[in-house]
GROMACS .gro file of C-alpha atoms in nm:
model
  400
    1MET     CA    1  -2.322  -0.819   0.888
    2PHE     CA    2  -2.025  -1.029   0.983
    3ARG     CA    3  -2.027  -1.194   1.322
    4ARG     CA    4  -1.712  -1.160   1.527
    5ARG     CA    5  -1.561  -1.435   1.734
    6PRO     CA    6  -1.525  -1.345   2.102
    7PHE     CA    7  -1.190  -1.320   2.273
    8VAL     CA    8  -1.023  -1.659   2.302
    9HIS     CA    9  -1.010  -1.682   2.681
   10LEU     CA   10  -0.829  -2.012   2.648
   11PHE     CA   11  -0.507  -1.816   2.615
   12LEU     CA   12  -0.566  -1.569   2.898
   13THR     CA   13  -0.373  -1.761   3.158
   14ARG     CA   14  -0.275  -1.701   3.516
   15PRO     CA   15   0.090  -1.700   3.623
   16SER     CA   16   0.202  -2.058   3.661
   17SER     CA   17   0.397  -2.182   3.959
   18GLN     CA   18   0.565  -2.432   3.728
   19PRO     CA   19   0.851  -2.330   3.499
   20CYS     CA   20   0.746  -2.240   3.146
   21ASN     CA   21   0.807  -2.507   2.886
   22TYR     CA   22   0.983  -2.250   2.664
   23GLN     CA   23   1.286  -2.113   2.845
   24GLN     CA   24   1.491  -1.828   2.707
   25ARG     CA   25   1.770  -2.057   2.599
   26PHE     CA   26   1.537  -2.214   2.342
   27SER     CA   27   1.528  -2.074   1.991
   28LEU     CA   28   1.237  -1.892   1.835
   29VAL     CA   29   0.972  -2.152   1.756
   30ASN     CA   30   0.916  -2.177   1.381
   31ILE     CA   31   0.540  -2.130   1.358
   32LYS     CA   32   0.365  -1.969   1.061
   33LEU     CA   33   0.003  -1.858   1.082
   34LYS     CA   34  -0.194  -1.772   0.772
   35TRP     CA   35  -0.330  -1.427   0.694
   36VAL     CA   36  -0.709  -1.424   0.669
   37LYS     CA   37  -0.899  -1.126   0.533
   38ASP     CA   38  -1.117  -0.948   0.789
   39PRO     CA   39  -1.387  -0.751   0.603
   40VAL     CA   40  -1.509  -0.583   0.922
   41LEU     CA   41  -1.170  -0.436   1.018
   42ASP     CA   42  -1.105  -0.351   0.652
   43THR     CA   43  -1.405  -0.120   0.686
   44VAL     CA   44  -1.217   0.077   0.952
   45VAL     CA   45  -0.947   0.163   0.698
   46ALA     CA   46  -1.183   0.210   0.403
   47MET     CA   47  -1.396   0.463   0.591
   48GLU     CA   48  -1.097   0.695   0.630
   49LYS     CA   49  -0.998   0.694   0.264
   50ASP     CA   50  -0.911   1.053   0.158
   51LEU     CA   51  -0.971   1.185   0.513
   52LYS     CA   52  -0.609   1.272   0.587
   53ALA     CA   53  -0.563   1.451   0.252
   54VAL     CA   54  -0.888   1.645   0.301
   55CYS     CA   55  -0.775   1.757   0.647
   56GLU     CA   56  -0.433   1.865   0.517
   57LEU     CA   57  -0.595   2.075   0.243
   58LYS     CA   58  -0.836   2.217   0.500
   59ASP     CA   59  -0.549   2.319   0.726
   60MET     CA   60  -0.359   2.480   0.438
   61ILE     CA   61  -0.663   2.697   0.365
   62CYS     CA   62  -0.719   2.784   0.732
   63ARG     CA   63  -0.357   2.890   0.782
   64HIS     CA   64  -0.390   3.151   0.508
   65ALA     CA   65  -0.494   3.497   0.626
   66ASP     CA   66  -0.772   3.527   0.366
   67GLY     CA   67  -0.913   3.184   0.445
   68CYS     CA   68  -0.883   3.083   0.080
   69LEU     CA   69  -0.610   2.969  -0.158
   70PRO     CA   70  -0.574   2.949  -0.537
   71ILE     CA   71  -0.560   2.602  -0.681
   72TYR     CA   72  -0.198   2.631  -0.795
   73GLN     CA   73  -0.084   2.675  -0.434
   74LEU     CA   74  -0.296   2.387  -0.309
   75SER     CA   75  -0.149   2.164  -0.581
   76LYS     CA   76   0.213   2.200  -0.469
   77ARG     CA   77   0.193   1.920  -0.210
   78ARG     CA   78  -0.021   1.682  -0.413
   79ARG     CA   79   0.230   1.395  -0.406
   80GLN     CA   80   0.312   1.437  -0.036
   81MET     CA   81  -0.060   1.414   0.041
   82GLY     CA   82  -0.097   1.098  -0.165
   83ILE     CA   83  -0.346   1.251  -0.410
   84GLU     CA   84  -0.317   1.072  -0.744
   85ILE     CA   85  -0.554   1.295  -0.944
   86ARG     CA   86  -0.561   1.670  -1.000
   87VAL     CA   87  -0.616   1.849  -0.669
   88SER     CA   88  -0.905   2.052  -0.810
   89ARG     CA   89  -1.084   1.735  -0.915
   90PHE     CA   90  -1.016   1.580  -0.574
   91MET     CA   91  -1.158   1.883  -0.389
   92ARG     CA   92  -1.467   1.898  -0.610
   93ARG     CA   93  -1.557   1.549  -0.486
   94TYR     CA   94  -1.639   1.700  -0.146
   95PRO     CA   95  -1.849   2.016  -0.198
   96THR     CA   96  -1.969   2.003   0.163
   97ILE     CA   97  -1.607   2.070   0.269
   98PHE     CA   98  -1.463   2.292  -0.007
   99HIS     CA   99  -1.634   2.585  -0.181
  100GLU     CA  100  -1.495   2.678  -0.521
  101PHE     CA  101  -1.505   3.027  -0.665
  102ILE     CA  102  -1.325   3.238  -0.925
  103ARG     CA  103  -1.118   3.541  -0.837
  104HIS     CA  104  -0.992   3.771  -1.110
  105GLN     CA  105  -0.625   3.861  -1.087
  106ASN     CA  106  -0.466   4.089  -1.347
  107GLY     CA  107  -0.769   4.037  -1.566
  108CYS     CA  108  -0.737   3.657  -1.557
  109PRO     CA  109  -0.975   3.417  -1.380
  110LEU     CA  110  -0.807   3.234  -1.091
  111HIS     CA  111  -0.972   2.925  -0.944
  112CYS     CA  112  -0.974   2.938  -0.563
  113PHE     CA  113  -1.112   2.727  -0.279
  114LYS     CA  114  -1.231   2.810   0.071
  115LEU     CA  115  -1.409   2.611   0.339
  116THR     CA  116  -1.784   2.589   0.357
  117GLN     CA  117  -1.943   2.738   0.667
  118GLU     CA  118  -2.018   2.390   0.802
  119ALA     CA  119  -1.657   2.277   0.753
  120ARG     CA  120  -1.523   2.592   0.917
  121CYS     CA  121  -1.742   2.534   1.223
  122LEU     CA  122  -1.618   2.176   1.247
  123HIS     CA  123  -1.257   2.296   1.214
  124GLU     CA  124  -1.312   2.529   1.510
  125GLU     CA  125  -1.464   2.242   1.708
  126GLU     CA  126  -1.157   2.033   1.624
  127GLN     CA  127  -0.926   2.305   1.754
  128ARG     CA  128  -1.121   2.328   2.081
  129CYS     CA  129  -1.106   1.949   2.114
  130GLN     CA  130  -0.728   1.950   2.075
  131GLU     CA  131  -0.694   2.224   2.336
  132VAL     CA  132  -0.910   2.038   2.588
  133SER     CA  133  -0.725   1.708   2.535
  134GLU     CA  134  -0.376   1.862   2.531
  135GLU     CA  135  -0.270   1.697   2.858
  136GLY     CA  136  -0.338   1.352   2.715
  137THR     CA  137  -0.156   1.446   2.395
  138VAL     CA  138   0.154   1.546   2.591
  139GLN     CA  139   0.141   1.222   2.791
  140ARG     CA  140   0.122   1.012   2.474
  141LEU     CA  141   0.424   1.193   2.332
  142CYS     CA  142   0.615   1.137   2.657
  143LYS     CA  143   0.531   0.766   2.653
  144LEU     CA  144   0.641   0.736   2.290
  145LEU     CA  145   0.983   0.878   2.380
  146MET     CA  146   0.997   0.658   2.691
  147LEU     CA  147   0.970   0.350   2.468
  148THR     CA  148   1.301   0.438   2.298
  149LYS     CA  149   1.645   0.343   2.430
  150LYS     CA  150   1.785   0.697   2.445
  151ARG     CA  151   1.455   0.884   2.499
  152ILE     CA  152   1.511   1.057   2.162
  153LEU     CA  153   1.335   1.040   1.827
  154PRO     CA  154   1.400   1.236   1.506
  155LEU     CA  155   1.124   1.484   1.429
  156GLN     CA  156   1.085   1.312   1.092
  157THR     CA  157   0.990   0.987   1.268
  158ILE     CA  158   0.741   1.163   1.495
  159ASP     CA  159   0.594   1.341   1.193
  160GLN     CA  160   0.506   1.003   1.043
  161LEU     CA  161   0.303   0.921   1.354
  162LYS     CA  162   0.153   1.261   1.440
  163TRP     CA  163  -0.175   1.205   1.253
  164ASP     CA  164  -0.233   0.870   1.424
  165MET     CA  165  -0.132   1.003   1.766
  166GLY     CA  166  -0.355   1.309   1.738
  167LEU     CA  167  -0.066   1.554   1.766
  168PHE     CA  168  -0.103   1.914   1.655
  169ARG     CA  169   0.008   1.941   1.294
  170ASP     CA  170   0.259   2.208   1.400
  171TYR     CA  171   0.333   2.042   1.735
  172ASP     CA  172   0.703   2.135   1.711
  173LEU     CA  173   0.608   2.505   1.708
  174SER     CA  174   0.282   2.524   1.904
  175LEU     CA  175   0.312   2.245   2.163
  176ILE     CA  176   0.673   2.155   2.245
  177PRO     CA  177   0.791   2.508   2.342
  178ARG     CA  178   0.522   2.523   2.612
  179TYR     CA  179   0.673   2.224   2.795
  180PRO     CA  180   1.046   2.299   2.838
  181GLN     CA  181   1.048   2.088   3.155
  182LEU     CA  182   0.958   1.780   2.948
  183PHE     CA  183   1.109   1.820   2.601
  184GLN     CA  184   1.407   1.971   2.429
  185PHE     CA  185   1.524   1.981   2.069
  186VAL     CA  186   1.864   1.822   2.003
  187LYS     CA  187   2.090   1.787   1.701
  188LEU     CA  188   2.143   1.426   1.601
  189GLU     CA  189   2.461   1.267   1.465
  190ASP     CA  190   2.324   1.283   1.109
  191ASP     CA  191   2.252   1.658   1.154
  192ARG     CA  192   1.877   1.602   1.177
  193ILE     CA  193   1.674   1.759   1.456
  194GLY     CA  194   1.543   1.527   1.724
  195LEU     CA  195   1.312   1.555   2.023
  196GLU     CA  196   1.448   1.440   2.359
  197LEU     CA  197   1.255   1.361   2.675
  198SER     CA  198   1.399   1.565   2.962
  199HIS     CA  199   1.199   1.414   3.247
  200TRP     CA  200   1.111   1.050   3.315
  201ASP     CA  201   0.773   1.011   3.484
  202CYS     CA  202   0.746   0.674   3.658
  203ARG     CA  203   0.367   0.709   3.669
  204LEU     CA  204   0.361   0.692   3.289
  205ALA     CA  205   0.594   0.391   3.268
  206VAL     CA  206   0.305   0.145   3.298
  207SER     CA  207   0.187  -0.034   2.986
  208GLN     CA  208  -0.176  -0.065   2.887
  209LEU     CA  209  -0.158  -0.443   2.934
  210GLU     CA  210  -0.040  -0.390   3.292
  211ARG     CA  211  -0.320  -0.141   3.352
  212ASN     CA  212  -0.574  -0.387   3.216
  213CYS     CA  213  -0.462  -0.665   3.448
  214GLY     CA  214  -0.560  -0.447   3.744
  215GLU     CA  215  -0.494  -0.555   4.100
  216ARG     CA  216  -0.250  -0.836   4.019
  217CYS     CA  217  -0.011  -0.592   3.848
  218SER     CA  218  -0.042  -0.340   4.130
  219GLU     CA  219   0.112  -0.607   4.351
  220GLY     CA  220   0.407  -0.640   4.113
  221ASP     CA  221   0.300  -0.971   3.960
  222THR     CA  222   0.362  -0.937   3.586
  223ARG     CA  223   0.530  -1.275   3.533
  224ALA     CA  224   0.306  -1.414   3.263
  225LEU     CA  225   0.062  -1.152   3.142
  226ALA     CA  226  -0.133  -1.276   2.841
  227PHE     CA  227  -0.250  -1.067   2.547
  228PRO     CA  228  -0.620  -1.066   2.455
  229ILE     CA  229  -0.669  -1.281   2.145
  230LYS     CA  230  -0.940  -1.241   1.882
  231PHE     CA  231  -0.943  -1.412   1.543
  232THR     CA  232  -1.118  -1.342   1.216
  233ARG     CA  233  -1.425  -1.552   1.151
  234GLY     CA  234  -1.318  -1.863   0.963
  235PHE     CA  235  -0.968  -1.860   1.109
  236GLY     CA  236  -0.870  -2.213   1.210
  237LEU     CA  237  -0.572  -2.306   1.428
  238ARG     CA  238  -0.402  -2.643   1.409
  239LYS     CA  239  -0.336  -2.821   1.738
  240LYS     CA  240   0.037  -2.755   1.703
  241CYS     CA  241  -0.028  -2.381   1.675
  242MET     CA  242  -0.276  -2.389   1.962
  243ASP     CA  243  -0.021  -2.556   2.189
  244TRP     CA  244   0.251  -2.311   2.090
  245LEU     CA  245   0.029  -2.008   2.143
  246ARG     CA  246  -0.083  -2.135   2.484
  247GLU     CA  247   0.278  -2.179   2.596
  248TRP     CA  248   0.378  -1.846   2.440
  249GLN     CA  249   0.113  -1.666   2.646
  250ARG     CA  250   0.262  -1.822   2.962
  251LEU     CA  251   0.605  -1.676   2.894
  252PRO     CA  252   0.725  -1.390   3.117
  253TYR     CA  253   0.602  -1.047   3.013
  254THR     CA  254   0.867  -0.774   2.990
  255SER     CA  255   0.733  -0.421   3.008
  256PRO     CA  256   0.821  -0.207   2.703
  257TYR     CA  257   0.937   0.063   2.945
  258VAL     CA  258   1.217  -0.143   3.105
  259ASP     CA  259   1.559  -0.239   2.972
  260ALA     CA  260   1.538  -0.565   2.776
  261SER     CA  261   1.902  -0.594   2.666
  262HIS     CA  262   1.937  -0.918   2.866
  263LEU     CA  263   1.691  -1.098   2.636
  264ASN     CA  264   1.822  -1.319   2.359
  265PRO     CA  265   1.664  -1.177   2.039
  266ARG     CA  266   1.615  -1.526   1.895
  267THR     CA  267   1.377  -1.651   2.162
  268ASP     CA  268   1.002  -1.654   2.204
  269GLU     CA  269   1.040  -1.452   2.522
  270SER     CA  270   1.209  -1.172   2.328
  271GLU     CA  271   0.936  -1.190   2.065
  272LYS     CA  272   0.674  -1.149   2.337
  273ARG     CA  273   0.852  -0.833   2.444
  274ILE     CA  274   0.841  -0.701   2.084
  275VAL     CA  275   0.469  -0.777   2.067
  276GLY     CA  276   0.432  -0.584   2.393
  277VAL     CA  277   0.613  -0.284   2.245
  278PHE     CA  278   0.379  -0.263   1.947
  279HIS     CA  279   0.076  -0.339   2.161
  280GLU     CA  280   0.167  -0.034   2.368
  281LEU     CA  281   0.259   0.176   2.063
  282LEU     CA  282  -0.081   0.114   1.903
  283TYR     CA  283  -0.247   0.216   2.228
  284LEU     CA  284  -0.064   0.549   2.196
  285THR     CA  285  -0.252   0.613   1.871
  286ILE     CA  286  -0.603   0.753   1.899
  287GLY     CA  287  -0.738   0.512   1.637
  288ARG     CA  288  -0.545   0.205   1.763
  289LYS     CA  289  -0.389   0.162   1.419
  290THR     CA  290  -0.112   0.297   1.196
  291GLU     CA  291   0.037   0.221   0.857
  292ARG     CA  292   0.315  -0.034   0.863
  293LYS     CA  293   0.553   0.205   0.683
  294ASN     CA  294   0.527   0.448   0.977
  295LEU     CA  295   0.704   0.191   1.194
  296SER     CA  296   1.001   0.136   0.963
  297ASN     CA  297   1.218   0.405   1.124
  298LEU     CA  298   1.158   0.280   1.478
  299ARG     CA  299   1.382  -0.027   1.471
  300LYS     CA  300   1.701   0.133   1.603
  301PRO     CA  301   1.539   0.378   1.850
  302LEU     CA  302   1.335   0.094   2.001
  303GLY     CA  303   1.627  -0.151   1.997
  304LEU     CA  304   1.447  -0.407   1.782
  305PRO     CA  305   1.602  -0.683   1.568
  306GLN     CA  306   1.595  -0.702   1.189
  307LYS     CA  307   1.260  -0.796   1.033
  308PHE     CA  308   1.087  -0.703   1.358
  309THR     CA  309   0.754  -0.648   1.181
  310LYS     CA  310   0.720  -1.023   1.129
  311VAL     CA  311   0.549  -1.035   1.468
  312PHE     CA  312   0.240  -0.894   1.298
  313GLU     CA  313   0.214  -1.202   1.074
  314ARG     CA  314   0.301  -1.445   1.354
  315HIS     CA  315   0.029  -1.306   1.583
  316PRO     CA  316  -0.285  -1.246   1.374
  317GLY     CA  317  -0.499  -1.284   1.685
  318ILE     CA  318  -0.343  -0.968   1.831
  319PHE     CA  319  -0.277  -0.763   1.517
  320TYR     CA  320  -0.455  -0.743   1.185
  321ILE     CA  321  -0.285  -0.610   0.871
  322SER     CA  322  -0.539  -0.450   0.643
  323GLN     CA  323  -0.446  -0.412   0.277
  324LYS     CA  324  -0.742  -0.187   0.206
  325SER     CA  325  -0.694   0.144   0.019
  326ASP     CA  326  -0.351   0.038  -0.111
  327THR     CA  327  -0.200   0.041   0.239
  328HIS     CA  328  -0.067  -0.206   0.493
  329THR     CA  329  -0.235  -0.081   0.808
  330VAL     CA  330  -0.162  -0.252   1.140
  331ILE     CA  331  -0.475  -0.266   1.359
  332LEU     CA  332  -0.497  -0.370   1.724
  333ARG     CA  333  -0.782  -0.622   1.731
  334GLU     CA  334  -0.876  -0.598   2.097
  335ALA     CA  335  -0.953  -0.225   2.065
  336PHE     CA  336  -1.251  -0.287   1.835
  337ASP     CA  337  -1.601  -0.423   1.868
  338ALA     CA  338  -1.682  -0.498   1.504
  339HIS     CA  339  -1.568  -0.180   1.325
  340GLN     CA  340  -1.623   0.051   1.623
  341LEU     CA  341  -1.357   0.156   1.872
  342ILE     CA  342  -1.442   0.040   2.223
  343GLU     CA  343  -1.283   0.352   2.374
  344LYS     CA  344  -1.317   0.650   2.142
  345HIS     CA  345  -1.094   0.956   2.174
  346PRO     CA  346  -1.285   1.286   2.124
  347LEU     CA  347  -1.070   1.368   1.821
  348VAL     CA  348  -1.180   1.041   1.659
  349GLY     CA  349  -1.538   1.163   1.695
  350ILE     CA  350  -1.446   1.487   1.515
  351ARG     CA  351  -1.286   1.293   1.232
  352GLU     CA  352  -1.597   1.080   1.200
  353LYS     CA  353  -1.796   1.400   1.149
  354TYR     CA  354  -1.561   1.496   0.866
  355ILE     CA  355  -1.616   1.153   0.713
  356GLU     CA  356  -1.994   1.198   0.726
  357MET     CA  357  -1.964   1.541   0.562
  358MET     CA  358  -1.742   1.398   0.290
  359LYS     CA  359  -1.981   1.110   0.230
  360THR     CA  360  -2.282   1.343   0.208
  361GLY     CA  361  -2.111   1.578  -0.037
  362PHE     CA  362  -1.981   1.295  -0.252
  363LEU     CA  363  -2.323   1.128  -0.276
  364ASN     CA  364  -2.506   1.455  -0.345
  365LYS     CA  365  -2.258   1.545  -0.615
  366SER     CA  366  -2.300   1.200  -0.770
  367ARG     CA  367  -2.675   1.262  -0.782
  368GLY     CA  368  -2.620   1.589  -0.967
  369LEU     CA  369  -2.736   1.818  -0.687
  370TYR     CA  370  -2.441   2.055  -0.733
  371LYS     CA  371  -2.434   2.083  -1.113
  372LYS     CA  372  -2.682   2.370  -1.143
  373GLU     CA  373  -2.509   2.583  -0.883
  374LEU     CA  374  -2.169   2.533  -1.036
  375ARG     CA  375  -2.298   2.601  -1.388
  376ASP     CA  376  -2.469   2.923  -1.278
  377GLY     CA  377  -2.147   3.035  -1.113
  378HIS     CA  378  -1.951   2.958  -1.430
  379TRP     CA  379  -1.730   2.714  -1.238
  380TYR     CA  380  -1.767   2.431  -1.485
  381ASP     CA  381  -1.732   2.623  -1.808
  382GLN     CA  382  -1.528   2.383  -2.021
  383GLY     CA  383  -1.279   2.645  -2.131
  384LEU     CA  384  -1.202   2.746  -1.773
  385VAL     CA  385  -1.161   2.386  -1.662
  386GLU     CA  386  -0.921   2.315  -1.945
  387MET     CA  387  -0.727   2.633  -1.866
  388GLU     CA  388  -0.709   2.531  -1.498
  389ALA     CA  389  -0.587   2.183  -1.590
  390ASN     CA  390  -0.310   2.338  -1.797
  391GLN     CA  391  -0.213   2.561  -1.501
  392GLU     CA  392  -0.187   2.258  -1.272
  393GLU     CA  393   0.010   2.055  -1.525
  394THR     CA  394   0.253   2.346  -1.564
  395MET     CA  395   0.289   2.369  -1.186
  396ASP     CA  396   0.349   1.989  -1.162
  397ALA     CA  397   0.620   2.009  -1.427
  398PHE     CA  398   0.781   2.301  -1.246
  399SER     CA  399   0.781   2.116  -0.911
  400GLU     CA  400   0.941   1.811  -1.070
   0.00000   0.00000   0.00000
């Protein structure tokens, strides 16, 4: 396998008693670092291909009283789930998760899906895991709102992050109402519904970087905290870039939880603050990663300048942008040892079990282990499959 370079301790500097070479009055240094493919971190994204869509379909089935749904109902949200093929074909890829059967309605065969017993047991384990870790979930949501200028975010913006943050899928109905002392729903200027933080907890207003620095930060010394740096194998830095990065690490660190309006947005010091915001934001996700598009609506709430996501390209030793699975996924390098998370949230472990089930079902189906069962159950009769395809195409046309 690929060997990873260790953290570049050269850039983990102590606070200097001398003034930094780059003062705030200086402009943003024009440095461009190349993007280098990281096959190991690409594996992190590739392993989760189809996982989110599978879990959404699973939840749709579990929410139904009968524990099963006809294919035409499951197909309604195909585009929102990012499924590019027919939903029935997608679900048949994973027979260890979804069990297909035919129910007769008004004399007509209706293709339906339910969960396998193994998948249902894992779903129940997932629910118990979310209940046990609810306190941490609430704290992460509080910290997300504390990063914003007005302590408010539209529900639509939170929805884009809820999978990565490990929030309940119906958090606005099942979680928020139980904490009226912390959250309240508000109507925004554009008539959307937002979530507002009602109580500021100073104990939570400490960034992960400050926690990692330990005793020095407990004494209030956060003048020049440096970010852990790790590069892809084969990544070479010119001396000019090395010098700039060394000086950049020595710049003052501004906590993402304090007001930074005094910073000139066109300085390296301001850029270091932006890096700190996203460093903290990625630590609020259970997988230490999120798709770049999920961050697009955070510019105004976080008080960031235009083209703020350029910090990901300028700091490839802190962030890695994976283009695997037709996405642009921002990954926090320091959180991984090869392709494994160093600190694994329990919910990540549950999702890994889903991935193993999906992989097993997909491989077994590819080997033909499910053909006989499906043929005996008349699930793959060509006429029925063609009829089902016509039903889905009709439903797609209707939804359009």
